[in-house]
Coordinates of C-alpha atoms in Angstrom, one line a residue:
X30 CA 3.0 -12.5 16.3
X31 CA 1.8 -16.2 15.7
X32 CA -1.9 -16.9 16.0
X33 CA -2.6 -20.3 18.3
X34 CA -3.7 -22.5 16.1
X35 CA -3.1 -25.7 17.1
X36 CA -3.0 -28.1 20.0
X37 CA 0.0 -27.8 22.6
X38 CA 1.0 -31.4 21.4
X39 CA 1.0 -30.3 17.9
X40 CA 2.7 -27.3 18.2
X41 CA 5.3 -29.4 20.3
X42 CA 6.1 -31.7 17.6
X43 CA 5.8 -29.2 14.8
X44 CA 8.5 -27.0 16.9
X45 CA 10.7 -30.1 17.4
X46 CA 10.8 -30.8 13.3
X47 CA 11.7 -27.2 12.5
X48 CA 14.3 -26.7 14.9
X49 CA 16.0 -29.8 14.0
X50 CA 15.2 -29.2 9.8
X51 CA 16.4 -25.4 10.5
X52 CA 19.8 -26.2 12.5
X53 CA 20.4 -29.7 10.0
X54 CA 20.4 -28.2 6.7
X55 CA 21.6 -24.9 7.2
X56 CA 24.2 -23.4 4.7
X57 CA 27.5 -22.5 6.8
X58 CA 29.2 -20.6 4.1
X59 CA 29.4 -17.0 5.0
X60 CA 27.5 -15.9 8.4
X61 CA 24.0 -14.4 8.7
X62 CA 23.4 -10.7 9.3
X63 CA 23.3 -9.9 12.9
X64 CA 20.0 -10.1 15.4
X65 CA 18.1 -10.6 18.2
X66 CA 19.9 -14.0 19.9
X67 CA 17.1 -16.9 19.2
X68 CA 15.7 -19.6 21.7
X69 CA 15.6 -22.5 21.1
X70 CA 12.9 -24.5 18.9
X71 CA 11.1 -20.7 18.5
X72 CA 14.1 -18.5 17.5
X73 CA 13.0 -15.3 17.2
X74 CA 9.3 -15.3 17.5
X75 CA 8.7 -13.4 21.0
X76 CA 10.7 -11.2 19.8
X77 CA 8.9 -10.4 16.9
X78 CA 7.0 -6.9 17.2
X79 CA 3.5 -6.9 17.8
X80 CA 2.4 -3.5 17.1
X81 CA 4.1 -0.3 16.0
X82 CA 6.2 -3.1 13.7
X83 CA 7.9 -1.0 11.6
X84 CA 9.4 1.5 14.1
X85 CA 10.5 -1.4 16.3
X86 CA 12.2 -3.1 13.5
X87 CA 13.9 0.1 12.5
X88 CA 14.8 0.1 16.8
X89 CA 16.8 -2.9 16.3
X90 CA 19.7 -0.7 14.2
X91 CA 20.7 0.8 17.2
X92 CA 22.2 -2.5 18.5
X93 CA 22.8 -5.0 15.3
X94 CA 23.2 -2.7 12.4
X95 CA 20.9 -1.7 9.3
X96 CA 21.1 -5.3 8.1
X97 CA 19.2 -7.3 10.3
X98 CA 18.8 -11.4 10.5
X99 CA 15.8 -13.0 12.4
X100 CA 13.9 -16.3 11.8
X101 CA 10.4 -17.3 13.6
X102 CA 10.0 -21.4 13.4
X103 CA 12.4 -21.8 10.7
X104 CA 11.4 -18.7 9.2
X105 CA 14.2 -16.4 8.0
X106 CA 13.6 -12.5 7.8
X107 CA 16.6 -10.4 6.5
X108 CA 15.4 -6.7 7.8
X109 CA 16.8 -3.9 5.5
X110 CA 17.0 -0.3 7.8
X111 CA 18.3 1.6 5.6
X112 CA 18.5 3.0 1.9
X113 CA 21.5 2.0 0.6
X114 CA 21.0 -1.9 1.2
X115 CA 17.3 -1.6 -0.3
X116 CA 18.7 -0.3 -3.5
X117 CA 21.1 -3.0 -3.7
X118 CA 19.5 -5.5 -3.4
X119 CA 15.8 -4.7 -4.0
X120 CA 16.6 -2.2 -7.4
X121 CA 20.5 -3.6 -8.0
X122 CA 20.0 -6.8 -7.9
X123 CA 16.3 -6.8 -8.7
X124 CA 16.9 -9.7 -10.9
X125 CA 17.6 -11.9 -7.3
X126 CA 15.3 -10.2 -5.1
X127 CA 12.0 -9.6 -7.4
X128 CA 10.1 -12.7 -5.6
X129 CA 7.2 -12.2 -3.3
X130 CA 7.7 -14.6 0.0
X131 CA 5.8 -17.6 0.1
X132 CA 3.0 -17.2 2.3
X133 CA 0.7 -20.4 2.6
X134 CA -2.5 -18.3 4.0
X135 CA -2.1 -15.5 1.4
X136 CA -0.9 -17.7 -1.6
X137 CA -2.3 -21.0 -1.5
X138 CA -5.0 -21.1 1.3
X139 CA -6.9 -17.8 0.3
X140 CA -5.4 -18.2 -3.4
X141 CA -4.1 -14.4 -3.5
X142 CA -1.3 -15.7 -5.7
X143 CA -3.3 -15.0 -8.2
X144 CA -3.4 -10.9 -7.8
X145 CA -0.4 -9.4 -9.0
X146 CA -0.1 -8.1 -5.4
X147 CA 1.5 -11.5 -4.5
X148 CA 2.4 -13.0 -7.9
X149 CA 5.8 -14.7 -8.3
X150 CA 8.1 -12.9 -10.7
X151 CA 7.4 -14.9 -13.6
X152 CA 6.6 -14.2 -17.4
X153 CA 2.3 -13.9 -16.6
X154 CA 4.0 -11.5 -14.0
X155 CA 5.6 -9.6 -16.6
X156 CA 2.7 -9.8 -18.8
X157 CA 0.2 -8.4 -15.8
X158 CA 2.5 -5.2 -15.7
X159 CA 3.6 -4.7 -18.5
X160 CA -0.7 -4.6 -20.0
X161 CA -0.8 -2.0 -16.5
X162 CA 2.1 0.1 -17.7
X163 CA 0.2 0.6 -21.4
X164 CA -3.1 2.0 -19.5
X165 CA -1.4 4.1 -16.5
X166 CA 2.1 5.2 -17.9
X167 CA 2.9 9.2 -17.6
X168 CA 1.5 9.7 -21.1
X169 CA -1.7 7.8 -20.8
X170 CA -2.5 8.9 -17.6
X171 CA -3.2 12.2 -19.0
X172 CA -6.6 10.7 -19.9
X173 CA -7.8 10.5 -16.7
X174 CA -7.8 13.9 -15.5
X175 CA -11.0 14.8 -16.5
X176 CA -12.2 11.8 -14.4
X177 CA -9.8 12.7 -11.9
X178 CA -11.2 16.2 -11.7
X179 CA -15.1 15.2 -11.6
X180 CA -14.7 12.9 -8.4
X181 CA -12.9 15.2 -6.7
X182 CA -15.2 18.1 -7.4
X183 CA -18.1 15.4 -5.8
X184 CA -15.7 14.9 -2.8
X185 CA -15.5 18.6 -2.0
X186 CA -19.4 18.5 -2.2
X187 CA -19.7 15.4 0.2
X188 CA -17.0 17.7 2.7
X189 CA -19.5 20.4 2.3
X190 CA -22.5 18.2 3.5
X191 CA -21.3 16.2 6.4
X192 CA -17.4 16.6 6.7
X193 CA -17.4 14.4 10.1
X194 CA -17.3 11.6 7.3
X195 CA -14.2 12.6 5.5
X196 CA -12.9 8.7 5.9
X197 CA -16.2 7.2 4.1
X198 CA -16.1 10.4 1.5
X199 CA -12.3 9.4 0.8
X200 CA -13.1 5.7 0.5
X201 CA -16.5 6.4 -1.9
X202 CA -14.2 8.2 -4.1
X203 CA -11.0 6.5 -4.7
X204 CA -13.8 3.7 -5.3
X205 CA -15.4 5.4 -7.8
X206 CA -12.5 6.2 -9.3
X207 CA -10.6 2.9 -9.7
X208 CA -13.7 1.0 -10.5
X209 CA -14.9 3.7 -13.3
X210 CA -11.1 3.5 -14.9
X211 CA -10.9 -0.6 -14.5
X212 CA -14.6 -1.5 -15.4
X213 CA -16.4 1.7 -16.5
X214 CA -18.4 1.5 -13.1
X215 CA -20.5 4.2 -11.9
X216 CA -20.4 3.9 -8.1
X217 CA -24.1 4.1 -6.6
X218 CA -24.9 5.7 -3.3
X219 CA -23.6 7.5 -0.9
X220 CA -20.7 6.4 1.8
X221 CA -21.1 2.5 2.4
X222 CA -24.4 2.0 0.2
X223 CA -22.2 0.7 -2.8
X224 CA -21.4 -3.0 -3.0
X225 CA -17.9 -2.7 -4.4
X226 CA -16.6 0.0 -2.8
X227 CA -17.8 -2.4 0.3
X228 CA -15.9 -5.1 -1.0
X229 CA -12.6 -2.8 -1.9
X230 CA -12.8 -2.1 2.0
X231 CA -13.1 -5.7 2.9
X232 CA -10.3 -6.8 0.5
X233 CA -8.0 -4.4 2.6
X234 CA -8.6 -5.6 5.6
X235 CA -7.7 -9.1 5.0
X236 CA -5.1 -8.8 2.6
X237 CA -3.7 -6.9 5.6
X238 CA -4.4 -10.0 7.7
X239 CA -3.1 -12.4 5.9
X240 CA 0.1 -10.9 4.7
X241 CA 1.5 -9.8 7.9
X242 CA 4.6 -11.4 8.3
X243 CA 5.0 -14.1 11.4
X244 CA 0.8 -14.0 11.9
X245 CA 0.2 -17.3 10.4
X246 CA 1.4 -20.5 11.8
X247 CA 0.6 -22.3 9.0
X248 CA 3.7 -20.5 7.3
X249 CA 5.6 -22.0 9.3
X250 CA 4.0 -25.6 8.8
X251 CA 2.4 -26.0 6.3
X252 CA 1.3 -29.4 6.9
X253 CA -1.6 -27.4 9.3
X254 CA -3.4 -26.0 6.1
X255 CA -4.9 -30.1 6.1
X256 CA -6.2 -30.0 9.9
X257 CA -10.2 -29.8 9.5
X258 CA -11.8 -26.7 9.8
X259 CA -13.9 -28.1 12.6
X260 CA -10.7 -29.4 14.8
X261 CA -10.3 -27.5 17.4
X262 CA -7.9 -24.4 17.1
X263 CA -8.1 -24.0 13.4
X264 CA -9.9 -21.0 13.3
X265 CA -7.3 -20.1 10.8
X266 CA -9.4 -22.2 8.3
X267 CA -12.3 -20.9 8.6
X268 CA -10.8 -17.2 8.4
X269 CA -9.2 -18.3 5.1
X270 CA -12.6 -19.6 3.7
X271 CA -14.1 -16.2 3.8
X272 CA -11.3 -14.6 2.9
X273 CA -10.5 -16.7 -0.4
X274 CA -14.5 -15.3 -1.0
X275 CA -14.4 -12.3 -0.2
X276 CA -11.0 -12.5 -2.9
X277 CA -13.0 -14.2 -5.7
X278 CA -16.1 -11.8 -5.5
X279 CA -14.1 -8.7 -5.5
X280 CA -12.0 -9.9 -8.3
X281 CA -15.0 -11.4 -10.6
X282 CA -18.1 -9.3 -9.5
X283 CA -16.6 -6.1 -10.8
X284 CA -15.6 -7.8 -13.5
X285 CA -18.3 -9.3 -14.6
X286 CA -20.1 -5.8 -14.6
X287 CA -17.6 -4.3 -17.4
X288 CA -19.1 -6.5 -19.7
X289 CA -22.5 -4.9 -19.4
X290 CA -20.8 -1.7 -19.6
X291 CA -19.1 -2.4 -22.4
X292 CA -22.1 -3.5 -24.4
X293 CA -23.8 -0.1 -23.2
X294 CA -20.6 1.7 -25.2
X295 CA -18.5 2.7 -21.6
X296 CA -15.2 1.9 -21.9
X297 CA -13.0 1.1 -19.3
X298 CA -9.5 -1.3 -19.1
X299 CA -11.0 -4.5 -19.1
X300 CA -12.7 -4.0 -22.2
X301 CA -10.3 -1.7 -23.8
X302 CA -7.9 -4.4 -23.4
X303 CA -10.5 -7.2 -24.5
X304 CA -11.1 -5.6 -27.6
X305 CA -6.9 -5.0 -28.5
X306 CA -6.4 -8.9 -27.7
X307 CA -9.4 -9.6 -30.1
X308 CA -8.1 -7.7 -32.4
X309 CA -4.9 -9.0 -32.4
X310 CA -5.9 -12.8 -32.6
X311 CA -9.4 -12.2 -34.9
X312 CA -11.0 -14.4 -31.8
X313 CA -12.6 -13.9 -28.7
X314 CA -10.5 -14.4 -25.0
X315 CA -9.8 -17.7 -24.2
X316 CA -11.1 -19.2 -20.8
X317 CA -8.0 -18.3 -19.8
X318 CA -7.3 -15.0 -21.4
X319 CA -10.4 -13.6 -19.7
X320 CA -9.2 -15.4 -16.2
X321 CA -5.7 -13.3 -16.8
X322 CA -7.5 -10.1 -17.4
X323 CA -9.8 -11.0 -14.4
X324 CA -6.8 -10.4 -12.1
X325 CA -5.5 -7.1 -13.8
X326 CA -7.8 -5.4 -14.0
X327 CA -8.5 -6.5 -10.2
X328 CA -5.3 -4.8 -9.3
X329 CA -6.2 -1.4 -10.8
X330 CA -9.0 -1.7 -8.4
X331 CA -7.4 -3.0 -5.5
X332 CA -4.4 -1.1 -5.5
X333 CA -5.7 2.5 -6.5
X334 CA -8.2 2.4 -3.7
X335 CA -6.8 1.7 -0.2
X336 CA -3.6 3.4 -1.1
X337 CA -5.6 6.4 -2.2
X338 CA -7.6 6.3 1.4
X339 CA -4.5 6.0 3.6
X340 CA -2.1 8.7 1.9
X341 CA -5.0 11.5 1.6
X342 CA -6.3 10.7 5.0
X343 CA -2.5 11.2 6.4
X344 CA -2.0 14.3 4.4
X345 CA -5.6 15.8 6.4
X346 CA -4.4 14.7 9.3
X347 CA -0.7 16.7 9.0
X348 CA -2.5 19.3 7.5
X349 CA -4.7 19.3 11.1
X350 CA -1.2 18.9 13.1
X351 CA 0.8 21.6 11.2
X352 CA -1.6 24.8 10.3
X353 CA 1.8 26.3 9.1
X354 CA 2.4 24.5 6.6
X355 CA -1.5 24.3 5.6
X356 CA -1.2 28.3 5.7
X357 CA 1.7 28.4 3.4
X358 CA 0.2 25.9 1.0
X359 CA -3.2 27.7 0.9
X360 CA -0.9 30.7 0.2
X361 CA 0.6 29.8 -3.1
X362 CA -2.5 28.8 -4.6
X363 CA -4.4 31.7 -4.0
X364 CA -1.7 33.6 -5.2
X365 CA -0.4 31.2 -8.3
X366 CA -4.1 29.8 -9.1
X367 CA -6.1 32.4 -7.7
X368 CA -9.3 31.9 -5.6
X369 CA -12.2 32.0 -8.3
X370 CA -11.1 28.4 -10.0
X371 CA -9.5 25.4 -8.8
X372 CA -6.2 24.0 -9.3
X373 CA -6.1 22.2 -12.9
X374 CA -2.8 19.3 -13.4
X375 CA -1.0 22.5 -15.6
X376 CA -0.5 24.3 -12.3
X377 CA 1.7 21.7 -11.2
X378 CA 5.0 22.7 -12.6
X379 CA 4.0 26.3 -11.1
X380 CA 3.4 24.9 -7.7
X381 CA 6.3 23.8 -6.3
X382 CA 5.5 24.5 -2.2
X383 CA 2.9 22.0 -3.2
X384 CA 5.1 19.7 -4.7
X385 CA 7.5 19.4 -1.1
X386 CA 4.5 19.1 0.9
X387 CA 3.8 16.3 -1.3
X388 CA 6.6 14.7 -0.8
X389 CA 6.9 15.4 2.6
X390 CA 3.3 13.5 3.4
X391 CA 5.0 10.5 1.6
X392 CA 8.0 10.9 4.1
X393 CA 6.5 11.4 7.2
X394 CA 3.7 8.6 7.2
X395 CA 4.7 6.4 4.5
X396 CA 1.5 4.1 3.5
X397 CA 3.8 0.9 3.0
X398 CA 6.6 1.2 5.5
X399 CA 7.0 -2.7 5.3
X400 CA 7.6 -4.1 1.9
X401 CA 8.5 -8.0 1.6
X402 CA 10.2 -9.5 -1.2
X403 CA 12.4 -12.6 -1.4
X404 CA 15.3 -13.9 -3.4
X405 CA 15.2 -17.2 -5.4
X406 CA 19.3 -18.2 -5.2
X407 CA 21.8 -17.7 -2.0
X408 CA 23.1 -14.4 -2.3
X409 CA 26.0 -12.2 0.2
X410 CA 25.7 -8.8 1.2
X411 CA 28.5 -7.3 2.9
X412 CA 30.1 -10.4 3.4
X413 CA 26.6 -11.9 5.1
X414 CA 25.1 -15.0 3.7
X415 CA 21.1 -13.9 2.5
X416 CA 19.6 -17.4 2.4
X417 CA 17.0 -18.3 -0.6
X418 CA 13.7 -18.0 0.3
X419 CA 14.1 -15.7 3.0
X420 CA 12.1 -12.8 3.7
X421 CA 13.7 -9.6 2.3
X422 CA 11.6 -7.1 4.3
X423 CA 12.3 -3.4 3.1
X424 CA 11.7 -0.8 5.9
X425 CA 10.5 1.9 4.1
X426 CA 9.5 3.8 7.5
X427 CA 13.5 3.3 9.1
X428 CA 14.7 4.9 5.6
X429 CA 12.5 7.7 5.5
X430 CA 13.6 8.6 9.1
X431 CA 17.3 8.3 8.4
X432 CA 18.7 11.6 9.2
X433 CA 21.7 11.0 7.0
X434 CA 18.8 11.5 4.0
X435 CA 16.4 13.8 5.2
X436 CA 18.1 15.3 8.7
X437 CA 15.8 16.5 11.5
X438 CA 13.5 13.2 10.6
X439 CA 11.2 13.6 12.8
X440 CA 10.3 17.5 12.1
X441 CA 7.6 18.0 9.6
X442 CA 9.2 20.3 7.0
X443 CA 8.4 20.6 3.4
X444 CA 10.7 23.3 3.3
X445 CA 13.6 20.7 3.2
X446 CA 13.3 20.0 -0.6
X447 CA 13.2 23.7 -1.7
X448 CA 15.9 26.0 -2.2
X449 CA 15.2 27.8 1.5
X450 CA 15.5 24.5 3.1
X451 CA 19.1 23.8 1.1
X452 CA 17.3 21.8 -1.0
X453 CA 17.4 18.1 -0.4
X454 CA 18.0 16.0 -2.8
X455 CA 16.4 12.8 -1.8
X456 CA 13.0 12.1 -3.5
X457 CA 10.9 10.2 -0.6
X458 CA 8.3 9.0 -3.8
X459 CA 11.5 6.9 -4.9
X460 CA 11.2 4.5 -2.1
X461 CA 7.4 5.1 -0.8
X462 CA 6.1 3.6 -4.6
X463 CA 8.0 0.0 -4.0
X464 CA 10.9 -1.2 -5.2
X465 CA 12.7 -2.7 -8.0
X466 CA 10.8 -4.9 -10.9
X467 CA 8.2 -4.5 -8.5
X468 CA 7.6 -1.1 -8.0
X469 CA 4.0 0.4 -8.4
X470 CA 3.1 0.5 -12.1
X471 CA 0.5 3.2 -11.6
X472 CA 2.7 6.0 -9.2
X473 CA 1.9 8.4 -12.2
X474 CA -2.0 8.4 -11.9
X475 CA -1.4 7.9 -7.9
X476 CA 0.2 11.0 -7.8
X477 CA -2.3 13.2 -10.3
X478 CA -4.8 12.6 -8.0
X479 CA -3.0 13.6 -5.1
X480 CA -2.2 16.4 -6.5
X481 CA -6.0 16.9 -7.1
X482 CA -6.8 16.2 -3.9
X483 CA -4.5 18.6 -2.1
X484 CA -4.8 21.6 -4.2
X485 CA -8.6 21.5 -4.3
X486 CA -9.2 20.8 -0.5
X487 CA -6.7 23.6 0.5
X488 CA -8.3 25.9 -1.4
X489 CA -12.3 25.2 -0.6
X490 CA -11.2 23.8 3.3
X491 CA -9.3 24.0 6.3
X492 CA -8.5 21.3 8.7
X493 CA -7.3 21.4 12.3
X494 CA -8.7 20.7 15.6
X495 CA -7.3 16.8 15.3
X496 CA -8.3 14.5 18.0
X497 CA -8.0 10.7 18.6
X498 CA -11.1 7.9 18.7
X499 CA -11.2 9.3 23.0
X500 CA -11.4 12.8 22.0
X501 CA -7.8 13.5 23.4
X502 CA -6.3 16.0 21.5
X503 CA -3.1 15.2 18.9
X504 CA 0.0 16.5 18.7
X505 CA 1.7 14.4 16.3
X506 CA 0.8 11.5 13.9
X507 CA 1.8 8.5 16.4
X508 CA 2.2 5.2 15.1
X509 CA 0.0 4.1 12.4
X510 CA -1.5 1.0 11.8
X511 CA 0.4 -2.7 10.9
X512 CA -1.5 -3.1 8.0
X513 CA -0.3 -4.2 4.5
X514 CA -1.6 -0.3 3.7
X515 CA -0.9 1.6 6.5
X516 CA -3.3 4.2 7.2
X517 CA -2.8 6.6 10.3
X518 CA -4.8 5.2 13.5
X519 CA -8.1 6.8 13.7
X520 CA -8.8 10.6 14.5
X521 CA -11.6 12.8 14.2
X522 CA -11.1 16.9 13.0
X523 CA -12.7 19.9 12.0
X524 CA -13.2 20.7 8.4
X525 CA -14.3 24.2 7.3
X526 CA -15.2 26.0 4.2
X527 CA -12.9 29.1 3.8
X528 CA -13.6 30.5 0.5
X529 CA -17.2 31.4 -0.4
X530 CA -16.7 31.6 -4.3
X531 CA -15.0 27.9 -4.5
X532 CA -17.8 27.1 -2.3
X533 CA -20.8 27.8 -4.6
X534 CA -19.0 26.9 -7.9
X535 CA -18.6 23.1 -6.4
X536 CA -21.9 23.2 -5.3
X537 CA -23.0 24.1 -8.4
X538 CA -20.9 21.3 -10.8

């Protein structure tokens, strides 16, 4: 999974060092996990997945276990496969395990240390969520229904106008959503006319990049980060250059613009949280008050949008695969909400069909399967040495296809968590939302607007007819992609009006 990145008499030398530093210093105490058997100077790395990474890594329990040890150039990974060693460690013994991995490209060369994405567990840490928990907790995210509901009543309208572009509708919105409750943005434009929703879609894409695990052979060496950017094989440079821009603009641009908005009387986080820090102090933000708030009210933006795109594409895309289950849903809302209105968030507690299929999107293409973390001290586990500064990588994908949770894994079937189904009692939103200390501050607003999302398009729309980029037709979800935010691999489908009376009153709001 290593880029080339270097001359062959570089790399050489560079493997030479970390074999001998790796096999020197070791700790012998209690043995590693099983895995792959290494070679020599470049353990584990051709046996590192390239594609379809998460179901590969989640292969590997068939022969070593659920608790999995690889390194890659001196490198450790610890692989977790299944749910009871992510709990232990990752919620247990959160205290240990609430580090992100160091990763030279995405911390220090494209300086994404400072979103709270990659942040080390540390008090400005603590402070970043703990500001996010006050402005998207269960109670305050009641406030934002009313936005909630007007951008998705202008989704169903851009479905009704071209619905071949349901990706670029889904990204406009969850744009326009994030940015009006961070900044008090109004998004401009249709699909891929406005500038930061452009830049949201950017970010992605190389936070995906750059935090893959065993891409980046500067990882590994991080002497490389000083080779010129013009010496050749260090394209890597020059990748991280535009990246650390594209980083900066979409984290001060934004920002920048709820300052204007807030002198125009639209509130928004950043300013709501502005004036409560004024008003505590009786000053304005420090230089580096405002530089803090920079980067939270960045990650309201940057993880509300992507995530929002990837989970409501895969729900359209089961929908498409399974008309049963889009039949059965469509069912109870016609018959609990009725089919002159749309679904409001009071419904919910009256809509439990909905609820499964909810939580069975979340199971069957989870948006993160692969979630890194890392522990700062030695630790054991099941009498296996985890060494300090490993990679802790959760498989979220391998625990929500464990059939000693959710049996028949691989059968779509939101009847499981219902009373015909006998009821499971495994919650697939426990581990699809992260883990531990670090675990998605916002899953409450994340999941209002899902709800929004499904009930509304189910009863204006029906999908099906699902296809891949060659026009061959699908019969199940396949892998998705490797990204940071997985999103399933791209499909085209047939989107339809099927109520008149919805129909007119959303063209009509």
């Amino acid at each position: 999974m290593f880029c080339t990145q270097s001359s062959s008499v570089v790399l050489l030398l560079a493997l030479l060092i970390s074999w001998g530093v790796y096999h020197g210093f070791k700790h012998r105490s209690a043995p590693l996990p099983p895995g792959p058997r290494p070679l020599p100077f470049v353990g584990n790395a051709l046996q590192m997945p390239r594609h379809n990474i998460a179901q590969s890594l989640a292969s590997l329990s068939e022969e070593y276990g659920d608790v999995i040890y690889m390194h890659v150039f001196g490198i450790e990974f610890i692989i977790l496969n299944c749910a009871e060693a992510v709990l232990e460690l990752l919620d247990h013994r959160g205290a240990l395990y609430s580090e992100r991995p160091h990763s030279v490209m995405a911390m220090d060369m494209i300086e994404k240390k400072h979103a709270v994405l990659f942040h080390q567990y540390d008090e400005n840490l603590k402070k970043h969520r703990r500001l996010l928990r006050n402005a998207v907790d269960a109670k305050r995210s009641e406030d934002y229904w009313q936005m909630q509901y007007a951008e998705s009543h202008k989704l169903m309208a851009a479905f009704l106008t071209s619905p071949d572009d349901f990706i670029a509708h889904l990204r406009r919105s969850a744009g326009a959503f994030t940015l009006r409750l961070a900044y008090g943005y109004e998004v401009q434009g249709g699909p891929g006319e406005d500038a930061f929703v452009n830049l949201a879609e950017e970010l992605a894409r190389v936070t995906g990049v750059a935090s893959e695990p065993g891409r980046w052979l500067v990882d590994a060496f991080p002497w490389l980060r000083h080779v010129p950017a013009w010496f050749p094989g260090a394209g890597f440079r020059r990748w991280a250059d535009h990246a650390r821009r594209v980083i900066d603009d979409f984290a001060t641009q934004p920002y920048l613009s709820s300052k204007e908005a807030a002198l125009q009387g639209i509130s928004s986080f950043a300013s709501e949280t502005t004036e409560f820090v004024e008003a505590e102090t009786g000053r304005p933000l420090t230089r580096d008050e405002d530089e803090f708030l920079k980067w939270t009210s960045a990650s309201i933006y940057s993880g509300g949008t992507d995530t929002a795109v990837a989970v409501n594409s895969a729900f359209l895309l089961l929908m498409a695969l399974y008309p049963a289950a889009q039949r059965k849903a469509q069912d109870e809302i016609e018959t609990i909400v009725g089919k002159d209105r749309l679904a409001v968030m009071e419904d919910r507690p009256r809509l439990p069909y909905i609820e499964a299929l909810m939580k069975e999107v979340h199971r069957f293409i989870p948006i993160t399967p692969l979630v890194p973390h890392s522990t700062r001290v030695d630790d054991e586990y099941r009498g296996y040495r985890i060494p300090k500064g490993s990679w802790v990588i959760a498989n979220t994908w391998a625990v929500m296809r464990d059939p000693r949770l959710f049996p028949e894994p691989e059968v779509f079937w939101p009847e499981r968590y219902l009373a015909e189904g006998n009821r499971c009692t495994e919650d697939p939103r426990d581990y699809a939302f992260g883990y531990g200390r670090r675990r998605c501050p916002g899953v409450h607003v994340a999941e209002s607007s899902f709800f929004i999302f499904v009930t509304h398009f189910l009863a204006v729309f029906t999908v099906s007819n699902p296809v891949d980029e060659r026009g061959q037709k699908l019969t199940s979800p396949g892998p998705s992609t490797d990204a940071h935010i997985s999103h399933p691999r791209p499909f085209r489908c047939t989107i339809k009006p099927r109520n008149q009376a919805l129909t007119e009153l959303i063209l009509q709001l």
